[in-house]
mmCIF file of C-alpha atoms in Angstrom:
data_model
loop_
_atom_site.group_PDB
_atom_site.id
_atom_site.type_symbol
_atom_site.label_atom_id
_atom_site.label_comp_id
_atom_site.label_asym_id
_atom_site.label_seq_id
_atom_site.Cartn_x
_atom_site.Cartn_y
_atom_site.Cartn_z
ATOM 1 C CA UNK A 24 19.739 3.096 -4.439
ATOM 2 C CA UNK A 25 16.190 4.217 -3.761
ATOM 3 C CA UNK A 26 15.384 5.346 -0.236
ATOM 4 C CA UNK A 27 12.131 6.637 1.186
ATOM 5 C CA UNK A 28 12.101 8.241 4.618
ATOM 6 C CA UNK A 29 9.143 9.380 6.679
ATOM 7 C CA UNK A 30 9.263 11.756 9.615
ATOM 8 C CA UNK A 31 7.065 13.809 11.896
ATOM 9 C CA UNK A 32 5.147 11.152 13.767
ATOM 10 C CA UNK A 33 4.462 11.395 17.474
ATOM 11 C CA UNK A 34 1.818 11.561 20.149
ATOM 12 C CA UNK A 35 -1.025 14.016 19.582
ATOM 13 C CA UNK A 36 -4.230 14.719 21.456
ATOM 14 C CA UNK A 37 -7.633 13.935 19.968
ATOM 15 C CA UNK A 38 -9.000 16.792 17.893
ATOM 16 C CA UNK A 39 -5.551 18.188 17.168
ATOM 17 C CA UNK A 40 -3.614 18.276 13.900
ATOM 18 C CA UNK A 41 -0.310 16.789 12.827
ATOM 19 C CA UNK A 42 1.730 16.923 9.635
ATOM 20 C CA UNK A 43 3.954 14.037 8.643
ATOM 21 C CA UNK A 44 6.562 14.294 5.928
ATOM 22 C CA UNK A 45 8.321 12.088 3.410
ATOM 23 C CA UNK A 46 11.449 12.501 1.378
ATOM 24 C CA UNK A 47 13.074 10.186 -1.133
ATOM 25 C CA UNK A 48 16.320 9.765 -3.004
ATOM 26 C CA UNK A 49 17.737 7.587 -5.720
ATOM 27 C CA UNK A 50 15.328 8.742 -8.411
ATOM 28 C CA UNK A 51 14.052 11.997 -9.905
ATOM 29 C CA UNK A 52 11.625 13.005 -7.175
ATOM 30 C CA UNK A 53 9.578 15.434 -9.252
ATOM 31 C CA UNK A 54 8.697 12.825 -11.874
ATOM 32 C CA UNK A 55 7.008 10.365 -9.517
ATOM 33 C CA UNK A 56 3.681 10.064 -7.759
ATOM 34 C CA UNK A 57 3.624 9.404 -4.025
ATOM 35 C CA UNK A 58 1.199 7.628 -1.729
ATOM 36 C CA UNK A 59 0.482 7.411 1.967
ATOM 37 C CA UNK A 60 -0.666 4.089 3.406
ATOM 38 C CA UNK A 61 -1.344 3.456 7.078
ATOM 39 C CA UNK A 62 -1.510 0.421 9.313
ATOM 40 C CA UNK A 63 -3.181 0.464 12.690
ATOM 41 C CA UNK A 64 -1.630 -1.788 15.353
ATOM 42 C CA UNK A 65 -2.355 -5.419 14.535
ATOM 43 C CA UNK A 66 -4.463 -4.467 11.512
ATOM 44 C CA UNK A 67 -4.120 -4.543 7.737
ATOM 45 C CA UNK A 68 -2.923 -1.971 5.253
ATOM 46 C CA UNK A 69 -5.217 0.969 4.560
ATOM 47 C CA UNK A 70 -4.668 3.281 1.633
ATOM 48 C CA UNK A 71 -4.772 6.955 2.632
ATOM 49 C CA UNK A 72 -3.920 9.243 -0.297
ATOM 50 C CA UNK A 73 -1.978 9.680 -3.534
ATOM 51 C CA UNK A 74 -0.529 12.728 -5.278
ATOM 52 C CA UNK A 75 0.657 13.087 -8.864
ATOM 53 C CA UNK A 76 4.199 14.045 -9.790
ATOM 54 C CA UNK A 77 3.362 17.729 -10.087
ATOM 55 C CA UNK A 78 0.693 17.901 -7.410
ATOM 56 C CA UNK A 79 -2.099 18.575 -9.895
ATOM 57 C CA UNK A 80 -3.964 15.408 -8.975
ATOM 58 C CA UNK A 81 -4.726 14.227 -5.471
ATOM 59 C CA UNK A 82 -7.039 11.498 -4.264
ATOM 60 C CA UNK A 83 -7.755 10.342 -0.749
ATOM 61 C CA UNK A 84 -9.755 7.633 0.964
ATOM 62 C CA UNK A 85 -13.436 8.428 1.420
ATOM 63 C CA UNK A 86 -13.293 7.118 4.993
ATOM 64 C CA UNK A 87 -11.123 10.088 5.976
ATOM 65 C CA UNK A 88 -13.968 12.512 5.202
ATOM 66 C CA UNK A 89 -11.636 15.206 3.928
ATOM 67 C CA UNK A 90 -9.631 15.463 7.158
ATOM 68 C CA UNK A 91 -6.316 14.470 5.567
ATOM 69 C CA UNK A 92 -4.616 16.491 2.837
ATOM 70 C CA UNK A 93 -1.670 15.324 0.759
ATOM 71 C CA UNK A 94 0.702 17.853 -0.782
ATOM 72 C CA UNK A 95 4.234 18.096 -2.124
ATOM 73 C CA UNK A 96 7.144 20.485 -2.536
ATOM 74 C CA UNK A 97 9.248 19.322 -5.448
ATOM 75 C CA UNK A 98 11.803 22.063 -4.910
ATOM 76 C CA UNK A 99 12.702 20.440 -1.603
ATOM 77 C CA UNK A 100 11.881 16.811 -2.440
ATOM 78 C CA UNK A 101 9.150 16.583 0.172
ATOM 79 C CA UNK A 102 5.677 15.080 0.351
ATOM 80 C CA UNK A 103 3.373 15.889 3.233
ATOM 81 C CA UNK A 104 0.262 14.504 4.861
ATOM 82 C CA UNK A 105 -1.654 17.076 6.868
ATOM 83 C CA UNK A 106 -3.925 15.291 9.318
ATOM 84 C CA UNK A 107 -6.697 17.263 11.010
ATOM 85 C CA UNK A 108 -9.310 16.504 13.664
ATOM 86 C CA UNK A 109 -7.415 13.420 14.709
ATOM 87 C CA UNK A 110 -9.150 10.627 16.593
ATOM 88 C CA UNK A 111 -7.757 7.556 18.380
ATOM 89 C CA UNK A 112 -8.778 5.552 15.301
ATOM 90 C CA UNK A 113 -6.088 7.399 13.341
ATOM 91 C CA UNK A 114 -3.392 5.805 15.497
ATOM 92 C CA UNK A 115 -1.220 3.928 13.029
ATOM 93 C CA UNK A 116 2.117 3.528 11.329
ATOM 94 C CA UNK A 117 2.046 5.825 8.313
ATOM 95 C CA UNK A 118 4.002 4.635 5.295
ATOM 96 C CA UNK A 119 5.112 6.764 2.354
ATOM 97 C CA UNK A 120 5.514 4.957 -0.951
ATOM 98 C CA UNK A 121 6.450 5.703 -4.534
ATOM 99 C CA UNK A 122 7.705 4.069 -7.694
ATOM 100 C CA UNK A 123 5.330 5.049 -10.460
ATOM 101 C CA UNK A 124 5.003 8.188 -12.514
ATOM 102 C CA UNK A 125 1.228 7.818 -12.488
ATOM 103 C CA UNK A 126 -1.207 8.040 -9.592
ATOM 104 C CA UNK A 127 -2.702 4.728 -10.757
ATOM 105 C CA UNK A 128 0.655 2.959 -10.936
ATOM 106 C CA UNK A 129 1.727 0.703 -8.101
ATOM 107 C CA UNK A 130 4.223 2.013 -5.555
ATOM 108 C CA UNK A 131 7.079 -0.415 -5.136
ATOM 109 C CA UNK A 132 9.388 1.659 -2.943
ATOM 110 C CA UNK A 133 8.297 2.077 0.658
ATOM 111 C CA UNK A 134 9.744 3.718 3.734
ATOM 112 C CA UNK A 135 9.765 2.150 7.181
ATOM 113 C CA UNK A 136 6.917 4.354 8.376
ATOM 114 C CA UNK A 137 6.370 7.009 11.009
ATOM 115 C CA UNK A 138 4.214 6.230 14.032
ATOM 116 C CA UNK A 139 1.294 8.470 14.912
ATOM 117 C CA UNK A 140 -0.427 7.934 18.243
ATOM 118 C CA UNK A 141 -3.594 9.843 19.066
ATOM 119 C CA UNK A 142 -4.207 9.823 22.777
ATOM 120 C CA UNK A 143 -5.175 12.153 25.570
ATOM 121 C CA UNK B 22 -16.383 1.957 -3.218
ATOM 122 C CA UNK B 23 -14.883 -1.199 -4.646
ATOM 123 C CA UNK B 24 -14.450 -4.017 -2.137
ATOM 124 C CA UNK B 25 -12.133 -7.008 -2.329
ATOM 125 C CA UNK B 26 -12.151 -9.961 0.043
ATOM 126 C CA UNK B 27 -9.291 -12.208 1.098
ATOM 127 C CA UNK B 28 -9.346 -15.254 3.391
ATOM 128 C CA UNK B 29 -7.933 -14.315 6.803
ATOM 129 C CA UNK B 30 -5.507 -17.202 6.891
ATOM 130 C CA UNK B 31 -3.928 -19.992 4.865
ATOM 131 C CA UNK B 32 -1.752 -22.775 6.273
ATOM 132 C CA UNK B 33 0.546 -25.022 4.267
ATOM 133 C CA UNK B 34 3.340 -27.475 4.951
ATOM 134 C CA UNK B 35 6.765 -26.750 3.493
ATOM 135 C CA UNK B 36 7.053 -27.798 -0.120
ATOM 136 C CA UNK B 37 3.346 -27.524 -0.814
ATOM 137 C CA UNK B 38 1.629 -24.923 -2.973
ATOM 138 C CA UNK B 39 -0.169 -22.046 -1.272
ATOM 139 C CA UNK B 40 -3.048 -20.276 -2.994
ATOM 140 C CA UNK B 41 -4.226 -16.901 -1.745
ATOM 141 C CA UNK B 42 -7.340 -15.449 -3.313
ATOM 142 C CA UNK B 43 -8.709 -11.952 -3.702
ATOM 143 C CA UNK B 44 -12.390 -11.824 -4.638
ATOM 144 C CA UNK B 45 -14.115 -8.835 -6.182
ATOM 145 C CA UNK B 46 -16.828 -8.096 -8.672
ATOM 146 C CA UNK B 47 -15.387 -8.326 -12.181
ATOM 147 C CA UNK B 48 -11.891 -8.158 -10.738
ATOM 148 C CA UNK B 49 -10.749 -9.791 -13.951
ATOM 149 C CA UNK B 50 -11.069 -6.368 -15.550
ATOM 150 C CA UNK B 51 -8.656 -4.811 -13.065
ATOM 151 C CA UNK B 52 -4.884 -4.779 -12.740
ATOM 152 C CA UNK B 53 -3.874 -6.515 -9.522
ATOM 153 C CA UNK B 54 -0.787 -6.190 -7.372
ATOM 154 C CA UNK B 55 0.331 -8.265 -4.410
ATOM 155 C CA UNK B 56 2.374 -7.260 -1.364
ATOM 156 C CA UNK B 57 4.130 -9.429 1.196
ATOM 157 C CA UNK B 58 4.582 -8.081 4.714
ATOM 158 C CA UNK B 59 6.629 -9.798 7.383
ATOM 159 C CA UNK B 60 6.306 -8.793 11.059
ATOM 160 C CA UNK B 61 7.909 -5.458 11.828
ATOM 161 C CA UNK B 62 8.754 -4.772 8.194
ATOM 162 C CA UNK B 63 7.393 -2.579 5.434
ATOM 163 C CA UNK B 64 5.383 -4.261 2.667
ATOM 164 C CA UNK B 65 7.288 -5.669 -0.292
ATOM 165 C CA UNK B 66 5.826 -5.905 -3.786
ATOM 166 C CA UNK B 67 5.908 -9.517 -4.975
ATOM 167 C CA UNK B 68 3.584 -9.351 -8.016
ATOM 168 C CA UNK B 69 2.665 -6.313 -10.116
ATOM 169 C CA UNK B 70 0.385 -5.892 -13.106
ATOM 170 C CA UNK B 71 -1.402 -9.145 -12.186
ATOM 171 C CA UNK B 72 1.373 -11.528 -13.298
ATOM 172 C CA UNK B 73 4.790 -9.838 -13.286
ATOM 173 C CA UNK B 74 7.480 -10.286 -10.675
ATOM 174 C CA UNK B 75 9.833 -7.493 -9.583
ATOM 175 C CA UNK B 76 13.499 -8.301 -9.780
ATOM 176 C CA UNK B 77 14.610 -10.357 -6.816
ATOM 177 C CA UNK B 78 11.272 -12.094 -6.298
ATOM 178 C CA UNK B 79 11.573 -15.873 -6.784
ATOM 179 C CA UNK B 80 9.801 -17.580 -9.627
ATOM 180 C CA UNK B 81 7.845 -19.537 -7.040
ATOM 181 C CA UNK B 82 5.526 -16.523 -6.791
ATOM 182 C CA UNK B 83 2.916 -16.259 -9.521
ATOM 183 C CA UNK B 84 -0.189 -14.173 -10.097
ATOM 184 C CA UNK B 85 -3.308 -14.883 -12.102
ATOM 185 C CA UNK B 86 -6.931 -13.855 -12.314
ATOM 186 C CA UNK B 87 -10.329 -14.967 -13.521
ATOM 187 C CA UNK B 88 -13.592 -13.094 -13.816
ATOM 188 C CA UNK B 89 -14.159 -12.458 -10.100
ATOM 189 C CA UNK B 90 -11.004 -13.772 -8.425
ATOM 190 C CA UNK B 91 -7.353 -12.809 -8.433
ATOM 191 C CA UNK B 92 -4.910 -15.393 -7.131
ATOM 192 C CA UNK B 93 -1.411 -15.380 -5.714
ATOM 193 C CA UNK B 94 0.201 -18.804 -5.947
ATOM 194 C CA UNK B 95 3.336 -19.640 -4.017
ATOM 195 C CA UNK B 96 4.903 -22.921 -5.092
ATOM 196 C CA UNK B 97 7.147 -25.033 -2.869
ATOM 197 C CA UNK B 98 6.378 -22.921 0.171
ATOM 198 C CA UNK B 99 9.281 -22.227 2.511
ATOM 199 C CA UNK B 100 9.419 -21.087 6.117
ATOM 200 C CA UNK B 101 10.658 -17.712 4.888
ATOM 201 C CA UNK B 102 7.402 -17.171 2.996
ATOM 202 C CA UNK B 103 5.457 -16.916 6.247
ATOM 203 C CA UNK B 104 3.933 -13.446 6.131
ATOM 204 C CA UNK B 105 0.797 -11.412 5.517
ATOM 205 C CA UNK B 106 -0.165 -11.009 1.880
ATOM 206 C CA UNK B 107 -2.312 -8.192 0.500
ATOM 207 C CA UNK B 108 -3.941 -7.736 -2.878
ATOM 208 C CA UNK B 109 -3.995 -4.142 -4.117
ATOM 209 C CA UNK B 110 -5.638 -2.461 -7.059
ATOM 210 C CA UNK B 111 -6.666 0.877 -8.517
ATOM 211 C CA UNK B 112 -10.407 1.381 -8.838
ATOM 212 C CA UNK B 113 -10.937 3.623 -11.874
ATOM 213 C CA UNK B 114 -14.618 4.059 -11.030
ATOM 214 C CA UNK B 115 -13.837 5.912 -7.824
ATOM 215 C CA UNK B 116 -10.215 6.932 -8.512
ATOM 216 C CA UNK B 117 -9.117 5.257 -5.316
ATOM 217 C CA UNK B 118 -6.596 2.618 -4.385
ATOM 218 C CA UNK B 119 -7.928 -0.457 -2.587
ATOM 219 C CA UNK B 120 -6.269 -3.055 -0.349
ATOM 220 C CA UNK B 121 -7.655 -6.435 0.503
ATOM 221 C CA UNK B 122 -7.921 -7.257 4.183
ATOM 222 C CA UNK B 123 -4.812 -9.415 4.046
ATOM 223 C CA UNK B 124 -4.142 -13.145 4.364
ATOM 224 C CA UNK B 125 -1.784 -14.580 6.931
ATOM 225 C CA UNK B 126 0.237 -17.429 5.456
ATOM 226 C CA UNK B 127 1.442 -19.892 8.059
ATOM 227 C CA UNK B 128 4.036 -22.477 7.088
ATOM 228 C CA UNK B 129 3.461 -25.494 9.296
#
């Protein structure tokens, strides 16, 4: 049974950094691409970033202006999203998703999300 | 970047057919996916690769596309179909994933 689990969310002050993490089980972690998608309160889904199975390819939303960095550690079955220079507009539920071996394949396995709140 | 547009809301009575559109320039050349999201839950894939249904998704859900519009059709709508629906696609021009703004389906 496939499971995806996010962690690391919390309350952070504007301008600070936060790293959220994702792990998964039920499939061969190192063979699959992973994505981060976020959803601000009461808003729609916003794609954040994707990373290839081996970490050699990463893409992120232009709107983030390079502030967010996706990475992975296949030895420990972890994917990370490093978020820098946070603003209140980054307040959202951050979902981790996977299910395709390619960065351009749709992710059909999602976690329940980790909540990030940016507030002073 | 590539932009897709969905209607904010669609309302249908039970048993009717709901049509949710996703408009984009030459979207017919893209591969489209559709997610369903109910309140307080993570999104669930209901259509992938424009027309295919994951296991467990009822045959009442169908996907199609034309030159500039992708469509999710839900036949014989039920109360349990009430949710937000999002179209989703990979833009090879920019190497970015794109979500539509979402459509709230209300079952009257």
